[in-house]
């Protein structure tokens, strides 16, 4: 908080409340003993309360913010980028999700510049924005690959459909059987037997 307006950190409060509900649900539906869940909940609440209070030193907040940059990069984005590079595609990674991540980072960068100018926050948002942009490019590349593959398979399927139609064309029957030049297997067998 450190003197910043609520609009600079308000979304964190909403995320914090969501996390509390998720943790409570995990404890509720797991085999965790109630006293362990209660002790964990109290410890987390006290820790968060201290972090949000004016008693928490700025250097601790700075270290936690810097660790968030490293954790998010090393823990989620970089492994995904490396996996996509090894695979040669982004798999089922959604272009829309990547696009929304990049848009969110852009909004965060803008609000940080306008409202706080905090360089540590800016570094975090820029690094995440860069990694999210790489993921977006990879997912767009995968969509293009699938489009090309679908295009080539559709043209090959058109050719195979034309071949099937040629084979399945009706045999023209004359009074004495298939007419000469008919391309059916039966006419080929009859011509071979006659010849």
Short mmCIF file of C-alpha atoms in Angstrom, two decimals:
data_model
loop_
_atom_site.label_atom_id
_atom_site.label_comp_id
_atom_site.label_asym_id
_atom_site.label_seq_id
_atom_site.Cartn_x
_atom_site.Cartn_y
_atom_site.Cartn_z
CA UNK A 1 0.00 0.00 0.00
CA UNK A 2 2.79 2.40 0.99
CA UNK A 3 0.89 5.55 0.08
CA UNK A 4 -0.46 4.32 -3.26
CA UNK A 5 -4.16 4.74 -4.03
CA UNK A 6 -6.49 1.73 -3.80
CA UNK A 7 -6.85 1.69 -7.60
CA UNK A 8 -3.17 0.69 -7.86
CA UNK A 9 -3.57 -2.49 -5.82
CA UNK A 10 -7.31 -3.06 -5.52
CA UNK A 11 -7.35 -6.06 -7.85
CA UNK A 12 -4.96 -7.83 -5.48
CA UNK A 13 -7.60 -7.66 -2.76
CA UNK A 14 -10.11 -9.40 -5.04
CA UNK A 15 -7.53 -12.05 -5.97
CA UNK A 16 -6.65 -12.49 -2.30
CA UNK A 17 -10.31 -13.13 -1.45
CA UNK A 18 -10.57 -15.65 -4.30
CA UNK A 19 -7.44 -17.41 -3.04
CA UNK A 20 -8.91 -17.64 0.45
CA UNK A 21 -12.06 -19.28 -0.93
CA UNK A 22 -9.98 -21.71 -3.03
CA UNK A 23 -7.78 -22.67 -0.10
CA UNK A 24 -10.86 -23.18 2.08
CA UNK A 25 -12.40 -25.42 -0.58
CA UNK A 26 -9.19 -27.44 -0.89
CA UNK A 27 -9.15 -27.97 2.87
CA UNK A 28 -12.87 -28.76 2.90
CA UNK A 29 -12.69 -31.48 0.26
CA UNK A 30 -9.32 -32.97 1.21
CA UNK A 31 -8.49 -35.27 4.07
CA UNK A 32 -6.71 -32.50 5.97
CA UNK A 33 -7.43 -32.43 9.68
CA UNK A 34 -9.53 -29.45 10.78
CA UNK A 35 -6.94 -28.15 13.24
CA UNK A 36 -4.28 -28.11 10.48
CA UNK A 37 -6.62 -26.20 8.16
CA UNK A 38 -7.49 -23.73 10.94
CA UNK A 39 -3.84 -23.18 11.91
CA UNK A 40 -2.84 -22.69 8.28
CA UNK A 41 -5.70 -20.25 7.70
CA UNK A 42 -4.80 -18.21 10.78
CA UNK A 43 -1.11 -18.13 9.85
CA UNK A 44 -1.86 -17.01 6.28
CA UNK A 45 -4.31 -14.35 7.49
CA UNK A 46 -1.80 -12.98 10.01
CA UNK A 47 0.99 -12.97 7.42
CA UNK A 48 -1.15 -11.17 4.84
CA UNK A 49 -2.35 -8.70 7.43
CA UNK A 50 1.24 -7.90 8.37
CA UNK A 51 2.25 -7.50 4.70
CA UNK A 52 -0.60 -5.06 4.14
CA UNK A 53 0.14 -3.09 7.29
CA UNK A 54 2.48 -0.10 7.60
CA UNK A 55 4.67 -2.23 9.92
CA UNK A 56 6.06 -4.29 7.05
CA UNK A 57 9.42 -2.84 5.91
CA UNK A 58 9.71 -1.73 2.30
CA UNK A 59 12.76 -3.91 1.64
CA UNK A 60 10.72 -7.04 2.44
CA UNK A 61 7.99 -5.97 0.04
CA UNK A 62 10.65 -5.27 -2.60
CA UNK A 63 12.19 -8.73 -2.15
CA UNK A 64 8.77 -10.37 -2.38
CA UNK A 65 7.93 -8.39 -5.50
CA UNK A 66 11.26 -9.30 -7.11
CA UNK A 67 10.76 -12.97 -6.20
CA UNK A 68 7.38 -12.80 -7.93
CA UNK A 69 9.12 -11.80 -11.17
CA UNK A 70 11.50 -14.74 -10.94
CA UNK A 71 8.83 -17.20 -9.81
CA UNK A 72 6.40 -16.31 -12.57
CA UNK A 73 9.11 -16.39 -15.25
CA UNK A 74 10.91 -19.54 -14.13
CA UNK A 75 7.86 -21.30 -12.77
CA UNK A 76 5.37 -20.88 -15.57
CA UNK A 77 6.22 -18.87 -18.66
CA UNK A 78 9.77 -19.97 -19.53
CA UNK A 79 9.07 -23.71 -19.17
CA UNK A 80 6.03 -23.30 -21.45
CA UNK A 81 8.07 -21.38 -24.02
CA UNK A 82 10.83 -24.01 -23.99
CA UNK A 83 8.29 -26.83 -24.27
CA UNK A 84 6.66 -25.13 -27.25
CA UNK A 85 10.05 -24.69 -28.93
CA UNK A 86 10.93 -28.37 -28.42
CA UNK A 87 7.54 -29.51 -29.71
CA UNK A 88 7.58 -27.14 -32.64
CA UNK A 89 4.12 -25.83 -31.78
CA UNK A 90 2.10 -24.42 -28.88
CA UNK A 91 -0.17 -27.44 -28.61
CA UNK A 92 -3.59 -26.47 -27.28
CA UNK A 93 -2.48 -23.13 -25.88
CA UNK A 94 -5.31 -20.70 -26.57
CA UNK A 95 -4.56 -17.67 -28.73
CA UNK A 96 -7.33 -15.76 -26.94
CA UNK A 97 -5.85 -16.47 -23.51
CA UNK A 98 -2.42 -15.35 -24.67
CA UNK A 99 -3.91 -12.23 -26.25
CA UNK A 100 -5.76 -11.38 -23.03
CA UNK A 101 -2.55 -11.90 -21.01
CA UNK A 102 -0.68 -9.48 -23.28
CA UNK A 103 -3.55 -6.97 -23.09
CA UNK A 104 -3.58 -7.26 -19.29
CA UNK A 105 0.16 -6.66 -19.13
CA UNK A 106 -0.20 -3.64 -21.39
CA UNK A 107 -2.86 -2.21 -19.10
CA UNK A 108 -0.69 -2.85 -16.04
CA UNK A 109 2.30 -1.16 -17.66
CA UNK A 110 0.17 1.85 -18.55
CA UNK A 111 -1.34 2.18 -15.07
CA UNK A 112 2.05 1.74 -13.44
CA UNK A 113 3.54 4.53 -15.55
CA UNK A 114 0.58 6.85 -14.96
CA UNK A 115 -0.19 6.14 -11.30
CA UNK A 116 2.98 5.03 -9.52
CA UNK A 117 6.12 5.05 -11.64
CA UNK A 118 7.38 2.18 -9.47
CA UNK A 119 10.33 0.70 -11.39
CA UNK A 120 10.18 -2.68 -9.63
CA UNK A 121 6.54 -3.13 -10.60
CA UNK A 122 7.39 -1.92 -14.09
CA UNK A 123 10.19 -4.50 -14.38
CA UNK A 124 7.81 -7.26 -13.38
CA UNK A 125 5.11 -6.21 -15.80
CA UNK A 126 7.60 -5.72 -18.64
CA UNK A 127 9.18 -9.15 -18.12
CA UNK A 128 5.77 -10.84 -17.94
CA UNK A 129 4.59 -8.85 -20.95
CA UNK A 130 7.61 -9.97 -22.95
CA UNK A 131 7.12 -13.63 -22.04
CA UNK A 132 3.37 -13.44 -22.72
CA UNK A 133 4.09 -11.86 -26.12
CA UNK A 134 6.43 -14.74 -26.97
CA UNK A 135 3.68 -17.21 -26.01
CA UNK A 136 1.20 -15.27 -28.13
CA UNK A 137 3.53 -15.46 -31.14
CA UNK A 138 4.02 -19.19 -30.58
CA UNK A 139 0.28 -19.83 -30.36
CA UNK A 140 -0.36 -17.75 -33.51
CA UNK A 141 2.35 -19.78 -35.26
CA UNK A 142 0.57 -22.98 -34.26
CA UNK A 143 -2.71 -21.69 -35.65
CA UNK A 144 -0.94 -20.89 -38.94
CA UNK A 145 0.62 -24.38 -39.00
CA UNK A 146 -2.77 -25.98 -38.45
CA UNK A 147 -4.26 -23.78 -41.16
CA UNK A 148 -1.60 -24.81 -43.66
CA UNK A 149 -1.97 -28.46 -42.71
CA UNK A 150 -5.73 -28.23 -43.09
CA UNK A 151 -5.30 -26.49 -46.45
CA UNK A 152 -2.95 -29.15 -47.78
CA UNK A 153 -5.05 -31.98 -46.40
CA UNK A 154 -8.20 -30.46 -47.87
CA UNK A 155 -6.55 -30.18 -51.31
CA UNK A 156 -5.33 -33.78 -51.04
CA UNK A 157 -8.77 -34.86 -49.84
CA UNK A 158 -10.31 -33.09 -52.85
CA UNK A 159 -7.98 -35.03 -55.14
CA UNK A 160 -8.83 -38.31 -53.42
CA UNK A 161 -12.55 -37.50 -53.67
CA UNK A 162 -12.13 -36.89 -57.40
CA UNK A 163 -10.38 -40.25 -57.76
CA UNK A 164 -13.17 -41.95 -55.83
CA UNK A 165 -15.77 -40.29 -58.03
CA UNK A 166 -13.94 -41.49 -61.15
CA UNK A 167 -13.87 -45.04 -59.82
CA UNK A 168 -17.49 -44.90 -58.73
CA UNK A 169 -18.86 -43.45 -61.97
CA UNK A 170 -21.79 -45.44 -63.26
CA UNK A 171 -20.92 -48.09 -65.80
CA UNK A 172 -22.70 -47.52 -69.08
CA UNK A 173 -24.50 -50.71 -69.92
CA UNK A 174 -25.09 -51.63 -73.52
CA UNK A 175 -27.28 -54.47 -74.79
CA UNK A 176 -24.38 -56.93 -74.49
CA UNK A 177 -22.97 -55.66 -71.14
CA UNK A 178 -20.62 -52.84 -70.32
CA UNK A 179 -19.70 -50.59 -73.23
CA UNK A 180 -16.10 -50.55 -74.41
CA UNK A 181 -14.00 -47.89 -72.68
CA UNK A 182 -15.94 -48.20 -69.45
CA UNK A 183 -13.61 -47.73 -66.53
CA UNK A 184 -15.26 -50.07 -64.04
CA UNK A 185 -13.39 -53.02 -62.55
CA UNK A 186 -16.02 -55.34 -63.98
CA UNK A 187 -15.40 -54.06 -67.53
CA UNK A 188 -11.66 -54.47 -67.03
CA UNK A 189 -12.14 -58.08 -65.95
CA UNK A 190 -14.48 -58.76 -68.90
CA UNK A 191 -12.05 -57.15 -71.35
CA UNK A 192 -9.15 -59.13 -69.90
CA UNK A 193 -11.12 -62.38 -70.16
CA UNK A 194 -12.17 -61.61 -73.73
CA UNK A 195 -8.67 -60.62 -74.79
#
